[in-house]
């Protein structure tokens, strides 16, 4: 009896011990005698990182990996058995008798799910595994502390600070990133970020082995294609390319910064820092993000220029023309460019033209020679007729070394402010054209030697003009290389602006055909500035044609200038202008056609309104706000819309809002542009009181209109046609009454069927702030965007104006004239060139 009781107690005791052991053991070393079981956690010395078994969100499968111990959002940055998970909690990571780390499961001795495979190289079999404070999980020799294996040599999807990315030339091992399959499956995904050692090394982002994006070569300071990446406040990036390895290492500037770079399952490469106060990862860089980031977007000899005003981002390098003009016209640049036929660039007076501010072409077949200067580089390149371009290989000390291309130039793009100079080989005629452009003003100057004073004046003017020109568009200048060695070949700095290439002009006959001769069947609508027609071009592309009323009284040149300026405004929440047509007394603007028509056609339609849930409505409002902010603040021109309303907000196929009719005031002539207009344009119900009553307008009048639009989006009711027996007048007035009573949720569109949250309340309050009587009280669009996007405390709105429908008896007239005392808020210059 006694013995059996003792036996039972003993078993219970061991069971308890085992249970404790299997529950939560915190280790700092794994040795032959101390394995790591599921549930145990191995911590780094300062408890910054943790290692152990985990399951991704929405998954029950178990993986071993490392994560941040000191970051509230569980963030795994390395996984060992990414393709061979354990299905239950039976996994054990141990060190076997040959000194290798092995992961076993299911309590049987079958082959391990994962192991370090070092046994053949391990002489002393007493090894141990630890997690370092850098996040590196290492296997080391216990006696000598020699590192035998480290997780930093086998990255998963994350580059941690102090971890190498590149190629170990001695072992042929790549330090590369590979995305997870998805957020809940760390298995090998389709996206890889890896060093390409060929030619002059660069990093490539591949999707299933196909290049998607390229970092460009190391310029000595940064990657040629990543002007922003070496964020000087966060990372210090160093690059090594020698006999032993090619590698890049990110070091954090300040040890209190927590940063990482991750190859996301979606194919986006992102860099984050951890923001402890808000408890979030903040992205500070990502690629690829724009069209010009796509590898070879404009084909061989094409230059991808996202700032191009003619709206097609592809241009050809100087001396080249589109290989297929038809595809080019259809906005497909992938075919690239070819050299103008019939010219020779071999020993017939050729030279180089400088293309500035670019990401240099793919260097996987380029030759680098660090011993040459840039001048010698030009001479070498000129000697060999297959040399197509050159640049300096190292920019860290003002430009030295020679990087030259001997075949197609692929994947070039322009940046707005930081980039490299690429010298492209051109034939004698093109060279002369670029040289001529520069020389002519010079000859002209010499001709004017009559008076030194005249020259001085001219020089000053020239200087100012050039300076302004530079300032206006710093990114698109091309110039001829200046070598100075050979006087007869001396080349001068030239300006070439790829963006002055004009907005496409359409023939009247093309437009007439496209719209069936402006058939009323194709008429989409009629507005203050003219009628809008739908059209289909010969290639099948759908367009919207705005035919301006003939009485705009503006000269053709002025009109062209205005349209070209307006067409430069590019934002995802603005309708795109594709071109214009000016013939006889016809003036037309050609826009992209948006199939979902305008916001009012959804909002005020009994059936369609239910398609707009609260989330969608919020996104639409937010998009409109961002588009307006761009017009007011971020574009090169400052534009006051003056007629923002739901029928001027179009919806694309994915229901993204696009503001239309922006810049109309500008396009349609000068007399309405002064602060005090002769003719009030705009739409009753959306007009701010100062504009409706006194013709005074400012960016704050647009804010007023935005407020009205926001209330209409929330309520599904038109401001102008609103009728309610108890209300003071219109929608704005009604919402104000409800606000005062604290019951403004009553106004929310019932078709949203209560599927909304308290954000609606915030939006009502923001709308009321926008429609306040006095323009000075109203927020700016940038305040509005901020308030919509952040959960900040909002101030209390003051009395709005219901001027448009004010009933004589009820209006409180005391305040309606005070607006004129505070005219200083008015931006009388509606449009100002930046
Ligand atoms: C886990 O389950 C999957 C699917 O049932 C199976 O293919 C795999 O072999 C299992 N893994 C282990 C380690 O038992
Ligand atoms: C041992 O593992 C294999 C594969 O992982 C599995 O099929 C087998 O059932 C396991 N045997 C035992 C006794 O658990
Ligand atoms: C170890 O070797 C096995 C078999 O060759 C292989 O499947 C496995 O991926 C290797 N493990 C590591 C971590 O390299
Ligand atoms: C330890 O694991 C390694 C890797 O799986 C293997 O090659 C070696 O044979 C194992 N040693 C023993 C004694 O099982
Ligand atoms: C990876 O690419 C293959 C082939 O294109 C595709 O079938 C698969 O769905 C992709 N996997 C993921 C996780 O996207
Ligand atoms: C997990 O599942 C929930 C509900 O289906 C989903 O909302 C969430 O996005 C999933 N998380 C991941 C990482 O897939
Ligand atoms: C960046 O790192 C390099 C290499 O470690 C070092 O020489 C340099 O001083 C660092 N620069 C700064 C600003 O920390
Ligand atoms: C590092 O950051 C901390 C917190 O932001 C700051 O207090 C400290 O001065 C910084 N150290 C250096 C060397 O910049
Ligand atoms: C020109 O350069 C190419 C590529 O480096 C080389 O193969 C060729 O021999 C060179 N030609 C001459 C004439 O040097
Ligand atoms: C999320 C978390 O645990 N944060 C802690 C990280 O470490 C610092 C001090 O080292 C703590 O103050 C944080 O609370």
Short mmCIF file of N, CA, C and O and ligand atoms in Angstrom, two decimals, residues 57-58 183-184, ligand 6:
data_model
loop_
_atom_site.label_atom_id
_atom_site.label_comp_id
_atom_site.label_asym_id
_atom_site.label_seq_id
_atom_site.Cartn_x
_atom_site.Cartn_y
_atom_site.Cartn_z
N UNK A 57 -0.95 34.41 -37.19
CA UNK A 57 -2.37 34.73 -36.99
C UNK A 57 -3.22 33.84 -37.89
O UNK A 57 -2.86 33.58 -39.03
N UNK A 58 -4.35 33.37 -37.38
CA UNK A 58 -5.28 32.53 -38.14
C UNK A 58 -4.70 31.18 -38.54
O UNK A 58 -5.15 30.57 -39.49
N UNK A 183 0.16 36.37 -45.03
CA UNK A 183 0.34 36.80 -43.64
C UNK A 183 0.24 35.63 -42.66
O UNK A 183 0.79 35.70 -41.57
N UNK A 184 -0.49 34.58 -43.06
CA UNK A 184 -0.65 33.47 -42.12
C UNK A 184 0.16 32.23 -42.53
O UNK A 184 -0.02 31.17 -41.98
C1 LIG B 6 -7.54 36.43 -39.76
O1 LIG B 6 -8.91 36.19 -39.96
C2 LIG B 6 -9.72 37.35 -39.81
C3 LIG B 6 -11.18 36.92 -39.95
O2 LIG B 6 -11.33 36.12 -41.10
C4 LIG B 6 -9.32 38.38 -40.86
O3 LIG B 6 -10.09 39.55 -40.71
C5 LIG B 6 -7.85 38.71 -40.70
O4 LIG B 6 -7.46 39.61 -41.72
C6 LIG B 6 -7.02 37.45 -40.76
N1 LIG B 6 -5.64 37.79 -40.51
C7 LIG B 6 -4.66 37.42 -41.32
C8 LIG B 6 -3.29 37.83 -40.92
O5 LIG B 6 -4.87 36.79 -42.35
#
